[in-house]
Amino acid sequence: VQDAGSTVSSDIEAGKTALQSKLTELIAQLDAEGGTEAAYVKQQAQDILDQITASESNAKTYAENAAASASSASTTVSDGKQAITDLQAAATAAVQAQQTTSVKAVSDAQSSAQTAVASAQSTAVSAVKSQETASIQAIETEMETIDLGELS
């Protein structure tokens, strides 16, 4: 989960930097050109830069949420391990009285704990991948709307 979050952060930062650079270049060209239309396009470019800042803030929030999900998954793993330990102690006492029944109960409890841990980890990874996809698509969409060649 942390590796996926790091990859998302790197992809977002690279795309943001490229888009900001392109917009800054566009604004400089518009300043040099002047005129009503150039001022209008310049304002649009500035609005996009502002949207990038807002998107970056949202992406950070999503990353923080993903980190919280990862932390929650870690807690679930720890709780699962504690539950397994507790069940093993109970099973040891039960084995002395009724071995067959106790062994089945421990096996079922371990399977449930492992399923819960796998589910929590899968949810955290899916959240990170979903945010990565959304962030990359948003940056690509913004980059596609800017064509510096049209100003010439």
Coordinates of N, CA, C and O in Angstrom, one line a residue:
V1 N 0.8 -1.2 0.0 CA 0.0 0.0 0.0 C 0.9 1.2 0.0 O 0.6 2.2 -0.7
Q2 N 1.9 1.2 0.8 CA 2.8 2.4 0.9 C 3.5 2.6 -0.4 O 3.7 3.7 -0.9
D3 N 4.0 1.5 -1.1 CA 4.6 1.6 -2.4 C 3.7 2.1 -3.4 O 4.1 3.0 -4.2
A4 N 2.4 1.7 -3.4 CA 1.5 2.2 -4.4 C 1.2 3.7 -4.1 O 1.1 4.5 -5.0
G5 N 1.1 4.1 -2.8 CA 1.0 5.5 -2.5 C 2.1 6.3 -3.0 O 1.9 7.5 -3.5
S6 N 3.3 5.8 -2.8 CA 4.5 6.5 -3.3 C 4.5 6.7 -4.8 O 4.8 7.8 -5.3
T7 N 4.1 5.6 -5.5 CA 4.0 5.7 -7.0 C 3.0 6.7 -7.4 O 3.2 7.5 -8.3
V8 N 1.8 6.8 -6.7 CA 0.8 7.7 -7.0 C 1.3 9.1 -6.8 O 1.1 10.0 -7.7
S9 N 2.0 9.4 -5.7 CA 2.5 10.7 -5.4 C 3.5 11.1 -6.5 O 3.5 12.3 -6.9
S10 N 4.4 10.2 -6.9 CA 5.4 10.5 -7.9 C 4.7 10.9 -9.3 O 5.1 11.8 -9.9
D11 N 3.7 10.1 -9.6 CA 3.0 10.3 -10.9 C 2.2 11.6 -10.9 O 2.3 12.4 -11.8
I12 N 1.6 11.9 -9.7 CA 0.9 13.2 -9.6 C 1.8 14.4 -9.7 O 1.6 15.3 -10.4
E13 N 2.9 14.3 -9.0 CA 3.9 15.4 -8.9 C 4.5 15.6 -10.3 O 4.6 16.8 -10.8
A14 N 4.8 14.6 -11.0 CA 5.4 14.7 -12.4 C 4.3 15.4 -13.3 O 4.7 16.3 -14.1
G15 N 3.1 14.9 -13.3 CA 2.1 15.4 -14.2 C 1.8 16.9 -13.8 O 1.6 17.7 -14.7
K16 N 1.7 17.2 -12.5 CA 1.4 18.5 -12.1 C 2.5 19.5 -12.5 O 2.2 20.6 -13.0
T17 N 3.7 19.1 -12.3 CA 4.8 19.9 -12.7 C 4.8 20.2 -14.2 O 5.0 21.4 -14.6
A18 N 4.6 19.2 -15.0 CA 4.6 19.4 -16.5 C 3.4 20.3 -16.9 O 3.6 21.2 -17.7
L19 N 2.3 20.1 -16.3 CA 1.1 21.0 -16.6 C 1.3 22.4 -16.1 O 1.1 23.4 -16.9
Q20 N 1.9 22.6 -14.9 CA 2.1 23.9 -14.5 C 3.2 24.6 -15.3 O 3.0 25.8 -15.6
S21 N 4.2 23.9 -15.8 CA 5.2 24.5 -16.6 C 4.6 25.0 -18.0 O 4.8 26.1 -18.5
K22 N 3.7 24.1 -18.5 CA 3.1 24.4 -19.8 C 2.2 25.6 -19.6 O 2.1 26.5 -20.5
L23 N 1.4 25.7 -18.5 CA 0.5 26.8 -18.3 C 1.3 28.1 -18.1 O 0.9 29.2 -18.6
T24 N 2.4 28.0 -17.3 CA 3.2 29.2 -17.1 C 3.8 29.8 -18.4 O 3.8 31.0 -18.7
E25 N 4.2 28.8 -19.3 CA 4.7 29.2 -20.6 C 3.6 29.9 -21.4 O 3.8 30.9 -22.1
L26 N 2.4 29.3 -21.3 CA 1.3 29.9 -22.1 C 0.9 31.3 -21.5 O 0.7 32.2 -22.3
I27 N 0.9 31.5 -20.3 CA 0.6 32.8 -19.7 C 1.7 33.8 -20.1 O 1.3 34.9 -20.5
A28 N 2.9 33.4 -20.2 CA 4.0 34.3 -20.6 C 3.8 34.7 -22.1 O 4.0 35.9 -22.4
Q29 N 3.4 33.7 -22.9 CA 3.2 34.0 -24.3 C 2.0 35.0 -24.5 O 2.0 35.9 -25.3
L30 N 1.0 34.8 -23.7 CA -0.2 35.6 -23.7 C 0.1 37.0 -23.2 O -0.5 38.0 -23.8
D31 N 0.9 37.2 -22.2 CA 1.3 38.5 -21.8 C 2.0 39.2 -22.9 O 1.8 40.4 -23.1
A32 N 2.9 38.5 -23.6 CA 3.6 39.1 -24.7 C 2.7 39.5 -25.8 O 2.9 40.5 -26.5
E33 N 1.7 38.7 -26.1 CA 0.8 39.0 -27.2 C -0.2 40.1 -26.9 O -0.5 40.9 -27.7
G34 N -0.7 40.1 -25.7 CA -1.6 41.2 -25.3 C -3.0 41.0 -26.0 O -3.2 40.1 -26.7
G35 N -3.9 42.0 -25.8 CA -5.2 41.9 -26.4 C -6.3 41.3 -25.6 O -6.0 40.6 -24.6
T36 N -7.5 41.5 -25.9 CA -8.7 41.0 -25.2 C -8.7 39.5 -25.2 O -8.9 38.9 -24.1
E37 N -8.6 38.9 -26.3 CA -8.6 37.4 -26.4 C -7.5 36.8 -25.6 O -7.7 35.8 -24.9
A38 N -6.3 37.4 -25.7 CA -5.2 36.8 -24.9 C -5.4 37.0 -23.4 O -5.1 36.0 -22.7
A39 N -6.0 38.1 -23.0 CA -6.3 38.2 -21.6 C -7.4 37.2 -21.1 O -7.2 36.6 -20.0
Y40 N -8.3 36.9 -22.0 CA -9.3 35.9 -21.7 C -8.7 34.5 -21.5 O -8.9 33.8 -20.6
V41 N -7.9 34.2 -22.5 CA -7.2 32.9 -22.5 C -6.2 32.8 -21.3 O -6.1 31.8 -20.6
K42 N -5.6 33.9 -21.0 CA -4.7 34.0 -19.8 C -5.4 33.7 -18.6 O -5.0 33.0 -17.7
Q43 N -6.6 34.3 -18.4 CA -7.4 34.0 -17.2 C -7.8 32.6 -17.1 O -7.8 32.0 -16.0
Q44 N -8.1 32.0 -18.3 CA -8.5 30.5 -18.3 C -7.3 29.7 -17.8 O -7.4 28.8 -17.0
A45 N -6.1 30.1 -18.3 CA -4.9 29.3 -17.9 C -4.6 29.5 -16.4 O -4.3 28.5 -15.7
Q46 N -4.9 30.7 -15.9 CA -4.7 30.9 -14.4 C -5.7 30.1 -13.7 O -5.4 29.6 -12.6
D47 N -7.0 30.0 -14.2 CA -8.0 29.2 -13.5 C -7.6 27.8 -13.5 O -7.8 27.1 -12.5
I48 N -6.9 27.3 -14.5 CA -6.5 25.9 -14.6 C -5.4 25.7 -13.5 O -5.3 24.7 -12.8
L49 N -4.4 26.7 -13.4 CA -3.4 26.6 -12.4 C -4.0 26.5 -11.0 O -3.6 25.7 -10.2
D50 N -5.1 27.3 -10.8 CA -5.8 27.3 -9.5 C -6.4 25.9 -9.3 O -6.4 25.4 -8.2
Q51 N -7.0 25.3 -10.3 CA -7.6 24.0 -10.2 C -6.5 23.0 -9.9 O -6.8 22.0 -9.2
I52 N -5.4 23.1 -10.4 CA -4.3 22.2 -10.1 C -4.0 22.2 -8.6 O -3.8 21.2 -8.0
T53 N -3.9 23.4 -8.1 CA -3.7 23.5 -6.7 C -4.7 22.8 -5.9 O -4.5 22.1 -4.9
A54 N -6.0 23.1 -6.3 CA -7.1 22.4 -5.6 C -7.0 20.9 -5.7 O -7.3 20.1 -4.8
S55 N -6.7 20.4 -7.0 CA -6.6 19.0 -7.2 C -5.5 18.4 -6.4 O -5.6 17.3 -5.9
E56 N -4.4 19.1 -6.3 CA -3.3 18.6 -5.5 C -3.7 18.5 -4.0 O -3.4 17.5 -3.4
S57 N -4.5 19.4 -3.5 CA -5.0 19.3 -2.2 C -5.9 18.1 -2.0 O -5.8 17.4 -1.0
N58 N -6.7 17.9 -3.0 CA -7.6 16.7 -3.0 C -6.8 15.4 -3.0 O -7.1 14.5 -2.3
A59 N -5.8 15.4 -3.9 CA -5.0 14.2 -4.0 C -4.3 13.9 -2.6 O -4.1 12.8 -2.2
K60 N -3.8 15.0 -2.0 CA -3.2 14.8 -0.7 C -4.2 14.2 0.3 O -3.8 13.3 1.1
T61 N -5.4 14.7 0.3 CA -6.4 14.2 1.2 C -6.7 12.7 0.9 O -6.8 11.9 1.8
Y62 N -6.8 12.4 -0.4 CA -7.0 11.0 -0.8 C -5.8 10.1 -0.3 O -6.0 9.0 0.2
A63 N -4.6 10.6 -0.4 CA -3.4 9.9 0.0 C -3.4 9.7 1.5 O -3.1 8.6 2.0
E64 N -3.9 10.8 2.2 CA -4.0 10.6 3.7 C -5.0 9.6 4.0 O -4.8 8.8 5.0
N65 N -6.1 9.6 3.3 CA -7.2 8.6 3.5 C -6.7 7.2 3.2 O -7.0 6.2 4.0
A66 N -5.9 7.1 2.2 CA -5.3 5.8 1.9 C -4.3 5.3 2.9 O -4.3 4.1 3.3
A67 N -3.6 6.3 3.5 CA -2.6 5.9 4.6 C -3.4 5.5 5.8 O -3.0 4.6 6.5
A68 N -4.5 6.2 6.0 CA -5.4 5.8 7.2 C -6.0 4.4 6.9 O -6.0 3.6 7.9
S69 N -6.3 4.1 5.7 CA -6.8 2.7 5.4 C -5.7 1.7 5.6 O -6.0 0.6 6.1
A70 N -4.5 2.0 5.2 CA -3.4 1.1 5.4 C -3.1 0.9 6.9 O -2.9 -0.2 7.3
S71 N -3.2 2.0 7.7 CA -3.0 1.9 9.1 C -4.1 1.0 9.7 O -3.9 0.2 10.6
S72 N -5.3 1.2 9.2 CA -6.5 0.4 9.7 C -6.2 -1.1 9.3 O -6.5 -2.0 10.1
A73 N -5.7 -1.3 8.1 CA -5.4 -2.7 7.7 C -4.3 -3.3 8.7 O -4.4 -4.4 9.1
S74 N -3.4 -2.5 9.0 CA -2.3 -2.9 9.9 C -2.9 -3.3 11.3 O -2.5 -4.3 11.9
T75 N -3.8 -2.4 11.8 CA -4.4 -2.7 13.0 C -5.3 -3.9 13.0 O -5.2 -4.7 13.9
T76 N -5.9 -4.1 11.8 CA -6.7 -5.3 11.7 C -5.8 -6.6 11.7 O -6.2 -7.6 12.3
V77 N -4.7 -6.5 11.1 CA -3.7 -7.6 11.1 C -3.3 -7.9 12.5 O -3.3 -9.0 13.0
S78 N -3.0 -6.8 13.2 CA -2.5 -7.0 14.6 C -3.6 -7.6 15.5 O -3.4 -8.5 16.3
D79 N -4.9 -7.1 15.3 CA -6.0 -7.6 16.0 C -6.2 -9.1 15.6 O -6.5 -9.9 16.5
G80 N -6.1 -9.4 14.4 CA -6.2 -10.8 13.9 C -5.2 -11.7 14.5 O -5.5 -12.8 15.0
K81 N -3.9 -11.2 14.6 CA -2.9 -12.0 15.2 C -3.2 -12.2 16.7 O -3.0 -13.3 17.2
Q82 N -3.7 -11.2 17.4 CA -4.0 -11.3 18.8 C -5.2 -12.3 19.0 O -5.2 -13.1 19.9
A83 N -6.1 -12.2 18.1 CA -7.3 -13.1 18.1 C -6.8 -14.5 17.9 O -7.3 -15.5 18.6
I84 N -5.9 -14.7 17.0 CA -5.3 -16.1 16.8 C -4.6 -16.6 18.0 O -4.8 -17.7 18.4
T85 N -3.8 -15.7 18.6 CA -3.1 -16.1 19.8 C -4.1 -16.4 20.9 O -3.9 -17.5 21.6
D86 N -5.1 -15.6 21.1 CA -6.1 -15.9 22.1 C -6.8 -17.2 21.9 O -7.1 -18.0 22.8
L87 N -7.2 -17.4 20.6 CA -7.9 -18.7 20.3 C -7.0 -19.9 20.4 O -7.4 -21.0 20.8
Q88 N -5.7 -19.7 20.2 CA -4.8 -20.9 20.4 C -4.7 -21.2 21.8 O -4.6 -22.4 22.2
A89 N -4.7 -20.2 22.7 CA -4.6 -20.5 24.2 C -5.9 -21.2 24.6 O -5.9 -22.2 25.4
A90 N -7.0 -20.7 24.1 CA -8.3 -21.4 24.4 C -8.4 -22.8 23.9 O -8.9 -23.7 24.5
A91 N -7.8 -23.0 22.7 CA -7.8 -24.3 22.1 C -7.0 -25.3 22.9 O -7.3 -26.5 23.0
T92 N -5.9 -24.8 23.4 CA -5.0 -25.7 24.2 C -5.7 -26.2 25.4 O -5.7 -27.4 25.7
A93 N -6.5 -25.3 26.1 CA -7.2 -25.8 27.2 C -8.4 -26.7 26.8 O -8.7 -27.7 27.5
A94 N -9.0 -26.4 25.7 CA -10.1 -27.2 25.2 C -9.7 -28.6 24.7 O -10.4 -29.6 24.8
V95 N -8.4 -28.6 24.2 CA -7.9 -29.9 23.7 C -7.9 -30.9 24.8 O -8.1 -32.1 24.6
Q96 N -7.5 -30.5 26.0 CA -7.5 -31.4 27.1 C -8.8 -32.0 27.4 O -8.9 -33.2 27.8
A97 N -9.9 -31.3 27.1 CA -11.2 -31.8 27.4 C -11.9 -32.5 26.2 O -12.5 -33.5 26.3
Q98 N -11.7 -31.9 25.0 CA -12.3 -32.4 23.8 C -11.5 -32.0 22.6 O -11.8 -31.0 21.9
Q99 N -10.5 -32.7 22.2 CA -9.6 -32.4 21.2 C -10.2 -32.2 19.8 O -9.9 -31.2 19.1
T100 N -11.0 -33.0 19.3 CA -11.6 -32.9 18.0 C -12.4 -31.6 17.8 O -12.2 -30.9 16.8
T101 N -13.2 -31.3 18.7 CA -14.1 -30.1 18.6 C -13.2 -28.8 18.6 O -13.4 -27.9 17.8
S102 N -12.2 -28.8 19.5 CA -11.4 -27.6 19.6 C -10.5 -27.3 18.4 O -10.4 -26.2 18.0
V103 N -10.0 -28.3 17.8 CA -9.1 -28.2 16.6 C -10.0 -27.5 15.5 O -9.5 -26.6 14.8
K104 N -11.2 -28.0 15.3 CA -12.0 -27.4 14.2 C -12.4 -26.0 14.5 O -12.3 -25.1 13.6
A105 N -12.6 -25.6 15.7 CA -13.0 -24.2 16.1 C -11.8 -23.3 15.8 O -11.9 -22.2 15.3
V106 N -10.6 -23.7 16.1 CA -9.4 -22.9 15.9 C -9.2 -22.7 14.4 O -8.9 -21.6 13.9
S107 N -9.3 -23.8 13.6 CA -9.1 -23.7 12.2 C -10.1 -22.7 11.5 O -9.7 -21.9 10.7
D108 N -11.4 -22.8 11.9 CA -12.4 -21.9 11.4 C -12.1 -20.4 11.8 O -12.2 -19.5 11.0
A109 N -11.7 -20.2 13.0 CA -11.4 -18.8 13.5 C -10.2 -18.2 12.8 O -10.1 -17.1 12.4
Q110 N -9.1 -19.1 12.5 CA -8.0 -18.6 11.8 C -8.3 -18.2 10.4 O -7.9 -17.2 9.8
S111 N -9.1 -19.0 9.7 CA -9.6 -18.7 8.4 C -10.3 -17.4 8.3 O -10.1 -16.6 7.4
S112 N -11.2 -17.2 9.2 CA -12.0 -15.9 9.3 C -11.1 -14.7 9.5 O -11.3 -13.7 8.8
A113 N -10.1 -14.9 10.4 CA -9.2 -13.7 10.6 C -8.4 -13.5 9.4 O -8.2 -12.3 9.0
Q114 N -7.9 -14.5 8.7 CA -7.1 -14.3 7.5 C -7.9 -13.7 6.4 O -7.5 -12.8 5.7
T115 N -9.2 -14.1 6.3 CA -10.1 -13.5 5.3 C -10.3 -12.0 5.6 O -10.3 -11.2 4.7
A116 N -10.5 -11.6 6.8 CA -10.7 -10.2 7.2 C -9.5 -9.4 6.9 O -9.6 -8.3 6.4
V117 N -8.3 -9.9 7.2 CA -7.1 -9.2 7.0 C -6.9 -9.0 5.5 O -6.6 -7.9 5.0
A118 N -7.1 -10.1 4.7 CA -7.0 -10.0 3.2 C -8.0 -8.9 2.6 O -7.6 -8.2 1.7
S119 N -9.1 -8.9 3.1 CA -10.2 -8.0 2.7 C -9.8 -6.5 3.0 O -9.9 -5.7 2.1
A120 N -9.3 -6.3 4.2 CA -8.9 -4.9 4.5 C -7.7 -4.5 3.7 O -7.6 -3.3 3.2
Q121 N -6.7 -5.3 3.5 CA -5.6 -5.0 2.6 C -6.0 -4.7 1.2 O -5.6 -3.8 0.6
S122 N -6.9 -5.5 0.7 CA -7.4 -5.3 -0.7 C -8.1 -4.0 -0.8 O -8.0 -3.3 -1.8
T123 N -8.9 -3.6 0.2 CA -9.6 -2.4 0.1 C -8.7 -1.2 0.1 O -8.9 -0.3 -0.6
A124 N -7.6 -1.2 0.9 CA -6.6 -0.2 1.0 C -5.9 0.0 -0.4 O -5.8 1.1 -0.9
V125 N -5.5 -1.1 -1.0 CA -4.8 -1.1 -2.3 C -5.7 -0.6 -3.3 O -5.4 0.2 -4.2
S126 N -7.0 -1.0 -3.3 CA -8.0 -0.5 -4.3 C -8.2 1.0 -4.2 O -8.3 1.7 -5.2
A127 N -8.2 1.5 -3.0 CA -8.4 2.9 -2.8 C -7.3 3.7 -3.4 O -7.4 4.8 -4.0
V128 N -6.0 3.2 -3.1 CA -4.9 3.9 -3.6 C -4.8 3.9 -5.2 O -4.6 4.9 -5.8
K129 N -5.1 2.7 -5.8 CA -5.1 2.6 -7.2 C -6.2 3.4 -7.8 O -6.0 4.0 -8.9
S130 N -7.4 3.5 -7.2 CA -8.5 4.3 -7.7 C -8.1 5.8 -7.8 O -8.3 6.5 -8.8
Q131 N -7.5 6.3 -6.7 CA -7.0 7.7 -6.6 C -5.9 7.9 -7.7 O -5.9 9.0 -8.3
E132 N -5.0 7.0 -7.8 CA -4.0 7.1 -8.8 C -4.6 7.3 -10.2 O -4.2 8.2 -10.9
T133 N -5.5 6.4 -10.6 CA -6.2 6.5 -11.9 C -6.9 7.8 -12.1 O -6.7 8.5 -13.1
A134 N -7.7 8.2 -11.0 CA -8.4 9.5 -11.1 C -7.5 10.7 -11.3 O -7.7 11.6 -12.1
S135 N -6.4 10.7 -10.5 CA -5.5 11.8 -10.6 C -4.8 11.9 -11.9 O -4.6 13.0 -12.5
I136 N -4.3 10.8 -12.4 CA -3.6 10.8 -13.7 C -4.6 11.2 -14.8 O -4.2 12.0 -15.7
Q137 N -5.8 10.7 -14.8 CA -6.8 11.1 -15.8 C -7.1 12.6 -15.7 O -7.2 13.2 -16.8
A138 N -7.2 13.1 -14.5 CA -7.5 14.6 -14.4 C -6.3 15.4 -15.0 O -6.5 16.4 -15.7
I139 N -5.1 15.0 -14.7 CA -3.9 15.7 -15.2 C -3.9 15.6 -16.8 O -3.6 16.6 -17.5
E140 N -4.1 14.4 -17.3 CA -4.1 14.2 -18.7 C -5.1 15.0 -19.4 O -4.9 15.6 -20.5
T141 N -6.3 15.1 -18.8 CA -7.4 15.9 -19.4 C -7.0 17.3 -19.5 O -7.2 18.0 -20.5
E142 N -6.4 17.8 -18.4 CA -6.0 19.2 -18.4 C -4.9 19.5 -19.4 O -4.9 20.5 -20.1
M143 N -4.0 18.5 -19.6 CA -2.9 18.7 -20.5 C -3.4 18.7 -21.9 O -2.9 19.4 -22.8
E144 N -4.4 17.9 -22.2 CA -5.0 17.8 -23.6 C -5.7 19.1 -24.0 O -5.8 19.4 -25.2
T145 N -6.2 19.9 -23.0 CA -6.9 21.1 -23.3 C -6.0 22.2 -23.7 O -6.4 23.2 -24.2
I146 N -4.7 22.1 -23.5 CA -3.8 23.2 -23.7 C -2.9 22.8 -25.0 O -2.3 21.8 -25.0
D147 N -3.0 23.7 -25.9 CA -2.2 23.5 -27.1 C -1.5 24.8 -27.4 O -2.1 25.8 -27.9
L148 N -0.2 24.9 -27.1 CA 0.6 26.1 -27.3 C 0.7 26.5 -28.7 O 0.8 27.7 -29.0
G149 N 0.6 25.6 -29.6 CA 0.7 25.9 -31.1 C -0.4 26.7 -31.6 O -0.3 27.4 -32.6
E150 N -1.6 26.7 -31.0 CA -2.8 27.4 -31.5 C -2.6 28.9 -31.4 O -3.3 29.7 -32.0
L151 N -1.7 29.3 -30.5 CA -1.5 30.8 -30.3 C -0.7 31.5 -31.3 O -0.6 32.7 -31.4
S152 N 0.0 30.7 -32.1 CA 1.0 31.3 -33.1 C 0.2 31.8 -34.3 O -0.8 31.4 -34.7

